[in-house]
Amino acid sequence: MIAENVQRLLAQIAGGNGMGEPVTLVAATKTRTSEEINEAIAAGITDIGENKVQEFTQKFDAVQGGRRHFIGHLQTNKVKYLIGKADLIQSLDRYELADELQKRAEKAGWTANCLIEVNIGSELSKSGFSRKDVRAAYEKLRTYPNIRLCGLMAMLPISEDLAYLRSLCLSMREIYDTIKADDTNFRFLSMGMSGDWELCLECGSNMIRLGTAIFGPRNLPAAGGEKEGA
Ligand SMILES: *Cc1c(COP(=O)(O)O)cnc(C)c1O
């Protein structure tokens, strides 16, 4: 089942996003076992994303290969566990976290690849910089020597209003393009989950994070939002 889902999804994104850019499929692996994750990797998954530091650490050695992303809300006191291990931290959502990352990364002689998280729908339940603050956040965060900004991450709100969702996606792409124009490290717009990835790709996302679409429904409570990792 997992292998079939992965192969179907990889075939669906093989043509790239709406702009013809290649798309990275990140398997969102919260609550999944290392066996399930290894099955996905064997089927062609190249990138995996965990929400909780505990799961990231526990499965780290048992999972074979794959670039390791951290996609959940990151508490500052847990940053130390990701140093030297996370290939991309997608949830850089506040300066306090950047301060801690900088401190720990510098000590370890390491650079943290990060995406700036944007609270695209201005939702109280989600963290991230507001759309109007992204540019200022970028300007400030880029001065941290041990943090390398590689793009933006966002989660669409739950809504039936497709026109609204589309406008949010397009505005993310616009912000992304503006920054990317003078920053060659800036190459990922991570936006799209199992319920909305097609719309996101159409509007210019080039990285999607899928859990349910790959592994099936999660049976634990708290499924969904980033806050479950808090
Ligand atoms: C769980 C999760 C996903 C994937 O969610 P699905 O709806 O299962 O595809 C993507 N991004 C983040 C940050 C998540 O926590």
XYZ file of C-alpha atoms in Angstrom, residues 30-32 36 212 215-223:
14
model
C 4.767 11.557 12.510
C 3.350 8.504 14.318
C 4.749 6.143 11.628
C 6.805 2.037 7.428
C -1.943 10.575 4.979
C 0.740 6.112 4.807
C -3.035 6.262 5.184
C -4.977 7.804 8.076
C -3.294 8.372 11.431
C -5.152 6.750 14.325
C -3.677 8.802 17.124
C -5.735 11.794 18.373
C -4.095 15.191 17.699
C -3.664 14.488 13.985
